[in-house]
Coordinates of C-alpha atoms (C1' of nucleotides) in Angstrom, one line a residue:
Chain A
M1 CA -33.8 -26.6 6.7
N2 CA -34.5 -26.9 10.6
V3 CA -34.3 -24.7 13.1
A4 CA -31.4 -26.0 14.7
E5 CA -29.4 -25.9 11.5
S6 CA -30.5 -22.2 10.9
L7 CA -29.7 -21.3 14.1
A8 CA -26.3 -22.8 13.9
T9 CA -25.6 -21.4 10.6
I10 CA -26.4 -17.7 11.5
D11 CA -24.4 -17.8 14.5
H12 CA -21.2 -19.0 11.6
P13 CA -18.9 -16.1 11.8
A14 CA -18.5 -16.5 8.0
L15 CA -21.9 -15.7 7.2
R16 CA -22.5 -13.2 10.2
R17 CA -19.7 -11.1 8.5
I18 CA -21.6 -11.2 5.1
A19 CA -24.8 -10.7 6.2
A20 CA -23.3 -7.8 7.9
L21 CA -22.5 -6.2 4.6
A22 CA -25.6 -6.2 2.7
P23 CA -29.4 -7.1 3.7
L24 CA -29.8 -10.5 2.5
G25 CA -33.3 -12.1 1.8
A26 CA -33.7 -15.1 2.8
D27 CA -33.2 -17.1 -0.4
E28 CA -29.8 -15.8 -0.5
R29 CA -29.4 -16.8 2.9
S30 CA -30.2 -20.2 1.9
L31 CA -28.0 -19.8 -1.2
L32 CA -25.0 -19.5 1.2
H33 CA -25.9 -21.8 3.9
T34 CA -26.5 -24.8 1.0
A35 CA -22.8 -23.4 -0.2
M36 CA -21.4 -23.6 3.1
T37 CA -22.3 -27.2 4.3
R38 CA -21.8 -28.7 0.5
N39 CA -18.6 -28.6 -1.5
L40 CA -16.3 -27.8 1.5
R41 CA -12.6 -28.1 1.4
T42 CA -9.9 -28.3 4.1
V43 CA -6.4 -27.2 3.6
P44 CA -3.7 -27.9 6.0
A45 CA -1.4 -25.5 7.0
R46 CA 1.1 -23.7 5.6
R47 CA -0.1 -24.8 1.8
D48 CA -0.8 -22.5 -0.8
L49 CA -4.4 -21.5 -1.8
A50 CA -3.3 -19.4 -4.6
I51 CA 0.0 -18.7 -6.3
E52 CA 0.6 -15.4 -8.0
G53 CA 0.4 -15.5 -11.6
R54 CA -1.6 -18.4 -11.8
P55 CA -5.0 -18.3 -13.4
V56 CA -8.0 -17.7 -10.8
D57 CA -10.7 -20.7 -10.7
Q58 CA -13.4 -20.5 -8.6
P59 CA -14.6 -18.0 -6.0
L60 CA -14.4 -19.0 -2.8
I61 CA -15.6 -17.8 0.9
V62 CA -13.5 -18.5 4.0
L63 CA -15.3 -20.7 6.3
E64 CA -12.4 -21.3 9.3
G65 CA -9.1 -20.9 9.7
W66 CA -6.4 -18.0 9.0
A67 CA -4.7 -17.1 5.6
F68 CA -2.7 -14.2 4.5
R69 CA -1.7 -12.8 0.8
S70 CA 1.8 -12.3 0.5
R71 CA 4.6 -11.5 -2.6
I72 CA 8.1 -12.6 -1.9
L73 CA 11.0 -11.0 -3.3
N74 CA 14.1 -12.7 -5.6
D75 CA 16.4 -12.4 -2.6
G76 CA 14.2 -13.6 0.1
R77 CA 12.4 -10.4 1.4
R78 CA 8.9 -11.1 1.9
L79 CA 5.7 -8.7 2.4
I80 CA 2.5 -10.0 3.8
F81 CA -0.3 -7.6 2.3
D82 CA -3.1 -8.7 4.2
F83 CA -5.1 -11.7 6.3
L84 CA -8.2 -13.4 5.4
V85 CA -10.0 -14.9 8.2
P86 CA -13.5 -16.5 7.8
G87 CA -16.3 -14.7 6.0
D88 CA -13.5 -13.2 3.6
L89 CA -13.9 -13.8 0.0
I90 CA -10.9 -15.4 -2.7
G91 CA -10.7 -15.0 -6.1
F92 CA -13.2 -12.5 -7.4
C93 CA -12.7 -10.9 -10.6
A94 CA -14.8 -8.6 -12.8
H95 CA -12.4 -9.2 -16.1
K96 CA -11.8 -12.5 -18.3
N97 CA -9.0 -14.9 -17.8
P98 CA -7.6 -13.5 -14.5
L99 CA -4.4 -14.3 -12.9
A100 CA -3.8 -14.2 -9.0
M101 CA -2.0 -11.1 -8.0
T102 CA -0.7 -12.5 -4.9
T103 CA 0.0 -16.0 -3.7
I104 CA -2.4 -16.8 -0.6
S105 CA -1.0 -19.0 2.0
T106 CA -2.9 -20.9 5.3
L107 CA -1.6 -20.2 8.6
N108 CA -3.5 -23.1 10.2
P109 CA -6.2 -25.4 8.5
V110 CA -8.6 -23.4 6.2
T111 CA -11.5 -24.3 5.2
V112 CA -13.6 -22.9 2.2
C113 CA -16.7 -23.3 0.5
V114 CA -17.4 -22.2 -3.3
A115 CA -19.2 -18.7 -3.4
P116 CA -22.6 -18.8 -4.8
Q117 CA -23.2 -16.7 -7.8
P118 CA -26.3 -14.5 -7.9
L119 CA -29.3 -16.4 -9.8
D120 CA -31.0 -13.4 -11.5
D121 CA -31.8 -9.8 -10.6
S122 CA -34.4 -11.0 -7.7
V123 CA -32.4 -13.5 -5.9
G124 CA -28.9 -12.2 -5.4
E125 CA -28.9 -8.4 -5.6
G126 CA -28.1 -8.6 -1.8
L127 CA -25.5 -11.1 -2.5
A128 CA -24.2 -9.3 -5.1
E129 CA -23.9 -6.1 -2.8
A130 CA -22.6 -7.7 -0.4
Y131 CA -19.7 -9.4 -2.8
A132 CA -19.0 -5.8 -3.9
V133 CA -18.9 -4.0 -0.4
S134 CA -16.4 -7.0 0.7
H135 CA -14.1 -5.6 -2.2
A136 CA -14.3 -2.2 -1.2
L137 CA -13.6 -3.0 2.2
E138 CA -10.8 -5.1 1.3
Q139 CA -9.6 -1.7 -1.1
R140 CA -9.9 0.5 2.2
Y141 CA -7.8 -2.2 4.1
W142 CA -5.1 -1.9 1.5
L143 CA -5.3 1.8 1.6
R144 CA -4.6 1.5 5.0
Q145 CA -1.8 -0.8 4.8
M146 CA -0.2 1.6 2.5
T147 CA -0.3 4.3 4.9
R148 CA 1.2 2.4 7.8
L149 CA 4.1 1.3 6.1
G150 CA 4.7 4.9 4.3
R151 CA 3.9 7.0 6.8
L152 CA 3.7 5.4 10.5
T153 CA 6.4 4.3 13.1
A154 CA 7.0 0.7 14.2
Y155 CA 5.0 1.4 17.4
E156 CA 2.2 3.0 15.7
R157 CA 2.1 0.4 12.8
V158 CA 1.4 -2.2 15.6
I159 CA -1.4 -0.3 17.0
D160 CA -3.2 0.7 14.0
W161 CA -2.6 -3.1 12.2
A162 CA -4.4 -4.4 15.9
L163 CA -7.4 -1.9 15.9
E164 CA -7.6 -3.1 12.3
M165 CA -7.6 -6.9 12.8
F166 CA -10.6 -6.2 15.6
E167 CA -12.7 -4.4 12.9
R168 CA -12.0 -7.1 10.0
C169 CA -13.1 -9.7 12.6
H170 CA -15.8 -8.0 13.7
V171 CA -17.3 -6.3 10.8
G172 CA -20.9 -4.3 12.0
E173 CA -20.6 -5.8 15.4
A174 CA -21.6 -3.2 18.2
V175 CA -19.5 -4.3 20.6
W176 CA -15.4 -5.9 20.3
P177 CA -14.5 -8.4 22.4
T178 CA -11.0 -7.3 24.4
S179 CA -9.2 -10.1 22.8
L180 CA -8.6 -12.0 19.8
R181 CA -6.9 -15.2 18.9
L182 CA -4.1 -15.0 16.0
P183 CA -2.4 -17.7 14.6
I184 CA 0.8 -15.7 13.9
T185 CA 4.1 -15.4 14.8
Q186 CA 6.0 -12.3 15.5
E187 CA 8.1 -13.1 12.3
V188 CA 4.9 -13.0 10.2
L189 CA 3.9 -9.8 12.1
G190 CA 7.1 -8.1 10.9
D191 CA 6.6 -9.5 7.2
T192 CA 3.3 -7.6 7.6
L193 CA 4.5 -4.5 9.3
G194 CA 7.5 -4.2 7.0
L195 CA 9.9 -4.4 10.0
T196 CA 12.5 -7.1 11.2
S197 CA 11.1 -9.6 13.7
V198 CA 13.5 -8.4 16.5
H199 CA 12.1 -5.1 16.2
V200 CA 8.1 -6.3 16.3
N201 CA 9.5 -8.0 20.0
R202 CA 11.1 -4.9 21.3
T203 CA 7.8 -3.0 19.8
L204 CA 5.4 -5.3 21.2
K205 CA 7.3 -5.1 24.8
A206 CA 7.1 -1.3 24.8
L207 CA 3.2 -1.4 24.0
M208 CA 2.7 -3.8 27.1
R209 CA 5.0 -1.7 29.3
D210 CA 2.8 1.6 28.0
G211 CA -0.8 -0.5 29.1
L212 CA -1.6 -0.7 25.2
L213 CA -2.0 -3.6 24.0
Q214 CA -0.6 -7.4 24.4
I215 CA 0.6 -9.7 21.5
A216 CA 1.0 -13.0 24.0
G217 CA 0.2 -16.9 23.7
G218 CA -1.7 -16.4 19.9
K219 CA -3.9 -13.9 21.5
L220 CA -4.2 -10.1 21.0
T221 CA -5.4 -8.4 23.7
L222 CA -6.3 -4.6 23.7
L223 CA -5.1 -3.1 27.2
D224 CA -6.5 0.5 26.3
R225 CA -8.5 0.7 23.0
E226 CA -9.0 4.2 23.6
R227 CA -5.8 5.5 24.0
C228 CA -4.9 2.8 21.0
T229 CA -7.5 4.9 19.0
R230 CA -6.1 8.1 19.4
I231 CA -2.3 7.1 18.5
A232 CA -3.6 5.2 15.5
G233 CA -5.2 8.6 14.8
I234 CA -5.3 7.8 11.3
Q235 CA -8.9 8.9 9.9
Q236 CA -11.3 6.3 8.5
A237 CA -13.3 7.1 5.6
R238 CA -16.4 4.7 5.2
V239 CA -16.6 3.1 1.6
S240 CA -20.2 2.8 1.9
G241 CA -23.7 5.4 3.2
A242 CA -24.8 2.0 4.9
S243 CA -23.9 1.8 8.9
L244 CA -21.1 -0.7 8.8
Y245 CA -19.4 1.6 11.4
R246 CA -21.5 2.2 14.2
Chain B
M1 CA -16.3 16.9 -36.3
N2 CA -13.7 17.0 -39.2
V3 CA -11.0 14.5 -39.9
A4 CA -7.9 16.6 -38.3
E5 CA -10.1 16.4 -34.9
S6 CA -10.9 12.5 -35.3
L7 CA -7.4 11.6 -36.3
A8 CA -6.1 13.6 -33.4
T9 CA -8.8 11.8 -30.9
I10 CA -7.6 8.2 -32.2
D11 CA -3.9 9.4 -31.4
H12 CA -5.3 10.6 -27.8
P13 CA -3.2 9.1 -25.3
A14 CA -6.3 8.4 -22.8
L15 CA -8.2 6.8 -25.8
R16 CA -5.0 4.7 -26.6
R17 CA -4.4 3.5 -23.0
I18 CA -8.1 2.3 -22.7
A19 CA -8.2 0.8 -26.0
A20 CA -5.0 -1.3 -24.8
L21 CA -7.1 -3.1 -22.3
A22 CA -9.5 -4.8 -23.9
P23 CA -10.5 -5.0 -27.9
L24 CA -13.0 -2.3 -28.3
G25 CA -16.0 -2.4 -31.3
A26 CA -16.2 0.4 -33.3
D27 CA -19.5 1.4 -31.6
E28 CA -17.6 1.6 -28.1
R29 CA -14.8 3.5 -29.5
S30 CA -17.7 6.0 -30.8
L31 CA -18.9 6.1 -27.5
L32 CA -15.9 6.9 -25.9
H33 CA -14.8 9.8 -28.4
T34 CA -18.3 11.0 -27.8
A35 CA -17.7 11.4 -24.1
M36 CA -14.1 12.5 -24.6
T37 CA -15.5 15.5 -27.1
R38 CA -18.5 16.7 -24.8
N39 CA -19.3 17.2 -20.8
L40 CA -15.4 18.0 -20.3
R41 CA -14.4 19.5 -17.0
T42 CA -11.3 21.5 -16.6
V43 CA -9.5 21.7 -13.3
P44 CA -6.9 23.9 -12.5
A45 CA -4.2 22.6 -10.4
R46 CA -3.6 21.9 -6.8
R47 CA -7.5 21.5 -6.4
D48 CA -9.2 18.4 -5.8
L49 CA -11.2 16.1 -7.6
A50 CA -12.6 13.9 -4.9
I51 CA -12.3 14.4 -1.2
E52 CA -12.1 11.0 1.1
G53 CA -15.6 10.2 2.7
R54 CA -17.3 12.5 0.4
P55 CA -19.8 10.5 -1.8
V56 CA -18.6 9.3 -5.2
D57 CA -20.3 10.8 -7.9
Q58 CA -20.2 10.0 -11.8
P59 CA -17.5 7.7 -13.2
L60 CA -14.5 10.0 -15.1
I61 CA -11.9 9.6 -17.3
V62 CA -8.8 11.7 -16.9
L63 CA -8.4 13.2 -20.5
E64 CA -5.3 15.5 -19.5
G65 CA -3.2 16.3 -16.6
W66 CA -2.1 14.5 -13.6
A67 CA -3.4 14.0 -10.4
F68 CA -2.9 11.8 -7.4
R69 CA -4.4 10.0 -4.4
S70 CA -3.4 10.7 -0.9
R71 CA -4.4 10.6 2.5
I72 CA -3.4 13.1 5.2
L73 CA -2.7 12.2 8.7
N74 CA -4.2 14.2 11.7
D75 CA -0.4 15.6 12.3
G76 CA 0.0 16.7 8.7
R77 CA 2.0 13.4 7.5
R78 CA 1.1 12.6 4.2
L79 CA 0.9 9.5 1.8
I80 CA 0.6 9.4 -2.0
F81 CA -0.9 6.1 -2.9
D82 CA -0.6 6.3 -6.8
F83 CA -1.1 8.9 -9.4
L84 CA -3.8 9.2 -12.2
V85 CA -2.5 9.8 -15.9
P86 CA -4.5 10.1 -18.9
G87 CA -6.5 7.2 -19.5
D88 CA -7.0 6.4 -15.8
L89 CA -10.5 6.0 -14.2
I90 CA -12.1 7.5 -11.3
G91 CA -15.0 7.0 -9.0
F92 CA -15.6 3.4 -10.6
C93 CA -17.6 1.4 -7.8
A94 CA -19.4 -1.8 -7.8
H95 CA -21.8 -1.2 -4.7
K96 CA -24.2 1.3 -3.6
N97 CA -23.7 4.6 -2.0
P98 CA -20.3 4.3 -2.4
L99 CA -18.0 7.1 -0.7
A100 CA -14.3 8.0 -1.7
M101 CA -11.8 6.3 0.1
T102 CA -9.3 8.4 -0.8
T103 CA -8.7 12.3 -1.6
I104 CA -7.7 13.3 -5.3
S105 CA -6.0 16.3 -6.0
T106 CA -4.4 17.7 -9.0
L107 CA -1.0 18.4 -9.7
N108 CA -1.5 20.6 -12.8
P109 CA -4.6 21.5 -14.8
V110 CA -6.7 17.8 -15.3
T111 CA -9.0 17.7 -17.9
V112 CA -11.9 14.7 -17.3
C113 CA -14.9 13.6 -19.1
V114 CA -17.8 11.4 -17.9
A115 CA -16.8 7.9 -18.7
P116 CA -19.7 6.2 -20.8
Q117 CA -21.6 3.5 -19.3
P118 CA -21.7 0.3 -21.5
L119 CA -25.4 0.4 -23.5
D120 CA -26.1 -3.5 -23.4
D121 CA -24.6 -6.7 -23.9
S122 CA -23.6 -6.0 -27.5
V123 CA -22.4 -2.5 -27.3
G124 CA -20.4 -2.2 -24.0
E125 CA -18.9 -5.4 -23.4
G126 CA -15.4 -4.4 -24.4
L127 CA -15.8 -1.4 -22.8
A128 CA -16.7 -3.3 -19.4
E129 CA -14.0 -5.7 -19.9
A130 CA -11.8 -2.5 -20.3
Y131 CA -12.8 -1.0 -17.0
A132 CA -12.6 -3.8 -15.2
V133 CA -9.0 -5.0 -16.5
S134 CA -8.1 -1.2 -15.7
H135 CA -9.2 -1.5 -11.7
A136 CA -7.6 -4.8 -11.6
L137 CA -4.2 -3.0 -12.7
E138 CA -4.9 -0.2 -10.6
Q139 CA -5.1 -3.3 -7.6
R140 CA -1.8 -4.3 -8.7
Y141 CA 0.1 -1.1 -8.8
W142 CA -1.4 -1.1 -4.9
L143 CA -0.1 -4.4 -4.3
R144 CA 3.4 -3.0 -6.0
Q145 CA 3.4 -0.1 -3.9
M146 CA 3.0 -1.7 -0.6
T147 CA 6.0 -3.7 -1.5
R148 CA 7.9 -1.0 -2.2
L149 CA 7.0 0.6 0.9
G150 CA 7.2 -2.4 3.1
R151 CA 10.4 -3.8 2.0
L152 CA 12.3 -1.9 -0.5
T153 CA 15.3 0.7 0.5
A154 CA 14.7 4.2 -0.8
Y155 CA 17.3 3.7 -3.4
E156 CA 15.1 0.5 -5.0
R157 CA 11.6 2.3 -4.6
V158 CA 12.9 5.2 -6.2
I159 CA 13.9 2.4 -9.2
D160 CA 10.8 0.4 -8.7
W161 CA 8.7 3.5 -9.0
A162 CA 10.2 5.0 -12.0
L163 CA 9.6 1.7 -14.0
E164 CA 6.1 1.7 -13.0
M165 CA 5.7 5.4 -14.1
F166 CA 6.8 4.6 -17.6
E167 CA 4.3 1.0 -17.5
R168 CA 1.5 3.1 -16.3
C169 CA 1.8 5.7 -18.8
H170 CA 2.9 3.1 -21.7
V171 CA 0.4 0.4 -21.4
G172 CA 0.2 -2.1 -24.2
E173 CA 3.1 -0.2 -25.8
A174 CA 5.8 -2.1 -27.5
V175 CA 8.3 0.5 -27.2
W176 CA 9.1 3.1 -24.2
P177 CA 10.4 6.4 -24.6
T178 CA 13.5 7.4 -22.9
S179 CA 12.0 10.0 -20.9
L180 CA 8.7 11.1 -19.5
R181 CA 7.5 14.3 -18.1
L182 CA 6.5 14.5 -14.6
P183 CA 4.7 17.3 -13.1
I184 CA 6.0 16.5 -9.7
T185 CA 8.3 18.0 -6.9
Q186 CA 10.5 15.7 -4.7
E187 CA 8.4 16.3 -1.6
V188 CA 5.7 14.6 -3.6
L189 CA 7.8 12.0 -4.4
G190 CA 8.8 11.5 -0.8
D191 CA 5.4 11.5 0.4
T192 CA 4.7 8.8 -2.7
L193 CA 7.8 6.4 -1.3
G194 CA 7.6 7.1 2.2
L195 CA 10.5 9.0 2.4
T196 CA 11.4 12.8 3.4
S197 CA 12.0 15.0 0.5
V198 CA 15.6 15.7 1.6
H199 CA 16.4 11.7 1.3
V200 CA 14.7 11.7 -2.0
N201 CA 16.9 14.4 -3.3
R202 CA 20.0 12.4 -1.9
T203 CA 19.1 9.3 -3.7
L204 CA 18.3 10.9 -6.9
K205 CA 21.8 12.2 -6.6
A206 CA 23.1 8.6 -6.1
L207 CA 20.7 7.1 -8.8
M208 CA 22.6 9.9 -11.2
R209 CA 25.8 9.3 -10.2
D210 CA 25.7 5.5 -10.8
G211 CA 24.0 6.0 -14.1
L212 CA 20.8 4.8 -13.8
L213 CA 18.0 7.2 -13.7
Q214 CA 17.5 10.5 -13.6
I215 CA 14.8 13.2 -12.2
A216 CA 15.3 16.9 -13.2
G217 CA 13.4 19.6 -14.7
G218 CA 10.4 17.9 -14.5
K219 CA 11.6 15.0 -16.3
L220 CA 12.1 11.3 -16.0
T221 CA 14.9 9.8 -17.8
L222 CA 16.0 6.2 -18.0
L223 CA 19.7 6.4 -18.1
D224 CA 20.1 2.6 -18.3
R225 CA 17.0 0.8 -18.1
E226 CA 18.4 -2.8 -18.5
R227 CA 20.5 -2.1 -14.8
C228 CA 17.1 -0.6 -13.4
T229 CA 14.8 -3.5 -14.4
R230 CA 17.6 -5.7 -12.8
I231 CA 17.4 -4.2 -9.4
A232 CA 13.9 -3.5 -9.7
G233 CA 13.7 -7.4 -10.4
I234 CA 13.9 -8.3 -6.9
Q235 CA 10.2 -7.7 -6.9
Q236 CA 9.5 -10.2 -9.5
A237 CA 7.4 -12.6 -8.1
R238 CA 9.1 -15.9 -7.0
V239 CA 6.8 -19.0 -8.4
S240 CA 7.3 -20.7 -5.2
G241 CA 5.1 -19.1 -3.1
A242 CA 5.3 -21.3 -0.6
S243 CA 5.6 -19.3 1.9
L244 CA 6.6 -20.0 5.5
Y245 CA 10.0 -21.4 4.6
R246 CA 12.6 -19.6 3.3
Chain C
dC1 C1' 11.4 -35.8 28.0
dG2 C1' 13.5 -34.0 23.4
dC3 C1' 14.0 -31.0 19.9
dG4 C1' 12.9 -27.6 16.7
dT5 C1' 10.5 -23.4 16.0
dT6 C1' 9.7 -19.1 18.6
dC7 C1' 10.6 -15.3 21.4
dT8 C1' 14.0 -12.4 24.1
dT9 C1' 18.1 -9.8 24.7
dG10 C1' 22.1 -6.9 24.0
dA11 C1' 25.9 -4.6 21.4
dC12 C1' 26.8 -2.1 17.3
dT13 C1' 25.8 -0.8 12.8
dG14 C1' 23.4 1.9 9.2
dC15 C1' 19.6 3.9 6.7
dT16 C1' 16.9 7.7 7.2
dT17 C1' 15.0 11.8 9.6
dT18 C1' 15.6 16.1 11.6
dC19 C1' 17.3 20.8 11.4
dA20 C1' 19.2 24.4 9.2
dA21 C1' 20.8 27.2 5.9
dA22 C1' 22.1 28.4 1.4
dG23 C1' 21.6 28.3 -3.6
dA24 C1' 18.8 27.5 -8.1
dT25 C1' 14.8 28.2 -10.7
dG26 C1' 10.8 29.8 -12.5
dG27 C1' 6.5 32.8 -12.8
dT28 C1' 5.0 37.8 -12.4
dG29 C1' 5.0 42.8 -12.6
dG30 C1' 7.1 46.4 -13.0
Chain D
dC1 C1' 14.4 42.7 -19.7
dC2 C1' 14.9 42.6 -15.2
dA3 C1' 14.2 42.5 -10.2
dC4 C1' 11.4 39.8 -7.0
dC5 C1' 9.2 36.5 -4.9
dA6 C1' 7.6 31.7 -3.7
dT7 C1' 9.1 27.4 -4.5
dC8 C1' 11.7 23.9 -5.0
dT9 C1' 16.4 21.9 -4.6
dT10 C1' 20.6 21.0 -2.5
dT11 C1' 24.1 20.0 0.9
dG12 C1' 26.2 19.3 5.6
dA13 C1' 25.9 17.9 10.8
dA14 C1' 23.7 15.1 14.1
dA15 C1' 20.5 12.5 16.0
dG16 C1' 17.1 8.7 16.1
dC17 C1' 14.8 4.7 14.6
dA18 C1' 15.2 0.1 12.5
dG19 C1' 18.3 -3.8 11.4
dT20 C1' 22.1 -7.2 11.8
dC21 C1' 24.3 -10.9 14.3
dA22 C1' 24.3 -13.7 18.0
dA23 C1' 23.2 -16.6 21.8
dG24 C1' 20.4 -17.8 25.3
dA25 C1' 15.6 -18.8 27.3
dA26 C1' 10.8 -20.2 26.6
dC27 C1' 7.3 -22.6 24.3
dG28 C1' 5.4 -26.1 22.0
dC29 C1' 4.4 -30.3 19.8
dG30 C1' 5.4 -35.1 19.2

DNA sequence: CGCGTTCTTGACTGCTTTCAAAGATGGTGG
DNA sequence: CCACCATCTTTGAAAGCAGTCAAGAACGCG
């Protein structure tokens, strides 16, 4: 691996996010790098990466694009559990013969690679730790989603969700940008927040009017992060002593 | 230990539930049995077994009593994520230095024991599998909870939740009893379903009027399981996840 | 440029909450 | 055994947040 490749890979958002979860050795980074440059698969937008109830196959890493986990009720109602962005893991299961618990669908073209397995105790300890922390974070997001759906108003839900998206996309980074590209419609956001798209629209208008945040043109912009954080007001528990958050 | 004790333990709901998750060898049952008769700890009602943000200590098995996982917002709003009943596991984490993601509080006196660790690959494979399946089930319940909170009406939420409680308490059992003792108030149920206790009360009245189920005197009774299943059945996943198009 | 998707807005409906107060329940001590 | 108290349940009236329905405007892609 030459220097140019090394730099390019180190800058890859997916690798950056995974590396932020646990300290990785040079050999582990190399394992990841190899996986990320081979066995790539790109799935077009609006396709399923997994279908609820079907057997889970190889564990994957999302390298490019966005996807979401959802469930659709018999009468058509849909709930979106969460989004998968570069650096997220798919299909890790500790037990035998696992079945997919949710459907995973792409929002735009998604590139994945097979997640490398830890080789032995020396090469892979950090990797295993990173996978475990990634899983713990996912659980934390699910708890936060339950709290949003169960106890926050529409206004609060949008704010809290927006902050979470920044967190997810910038794990371990000291500074957040002020905006984030989102390939999602208001309908998708509604199904994520347990609202109708009409009410999402009205709520977004109110949030912009109040100078808190803006979602327009496929871009989420935090207009007043300070005030958003205060309104969301949910205490955030850290999952690990490691300094993932500041 | 005399025979009577042994029989009593084999019939113990906690052991029965864990054994239903994966085939356990005689030595593994023995490990569990030893753990379940030593190092017991009983915590009174209305105490915390864990506090969000604090370090997680030994993994535990609930032997007796009920507890719940919750989060309380700054202004006092509370969401209950799920309930822990005999046979449920607490404090299993794959990564280092884990912190509790939720507070766990007891509803009545709860007896726990330390969960035995698998000894090696021969004695413990089934145990490890049981723990993994238990964890997967927990995640499944969380997804179901998100769906309830995000997309079901109050009426549907109560029904779906009631069926889930029977499922949780009778994992792997062919026949369900028609009723279940629940040490929970309507206030607790409201915080579980994202409703006010007042509306829970009204909804319960409606469900009883419609002959579907009854929650009274600390007992949940399924009056018409068939019809309840049909109403909650909207939660059954559709095979065609393909998602964006309705 | 044209068409389908997405966004926006208004009017109306309705599920759920809020507020308040009375009634039931269960445990405790006299 | 009963009085007493705290907790929990129940009910009504009014208000509010979010959903529904509908239609026009804006956007983006080919």
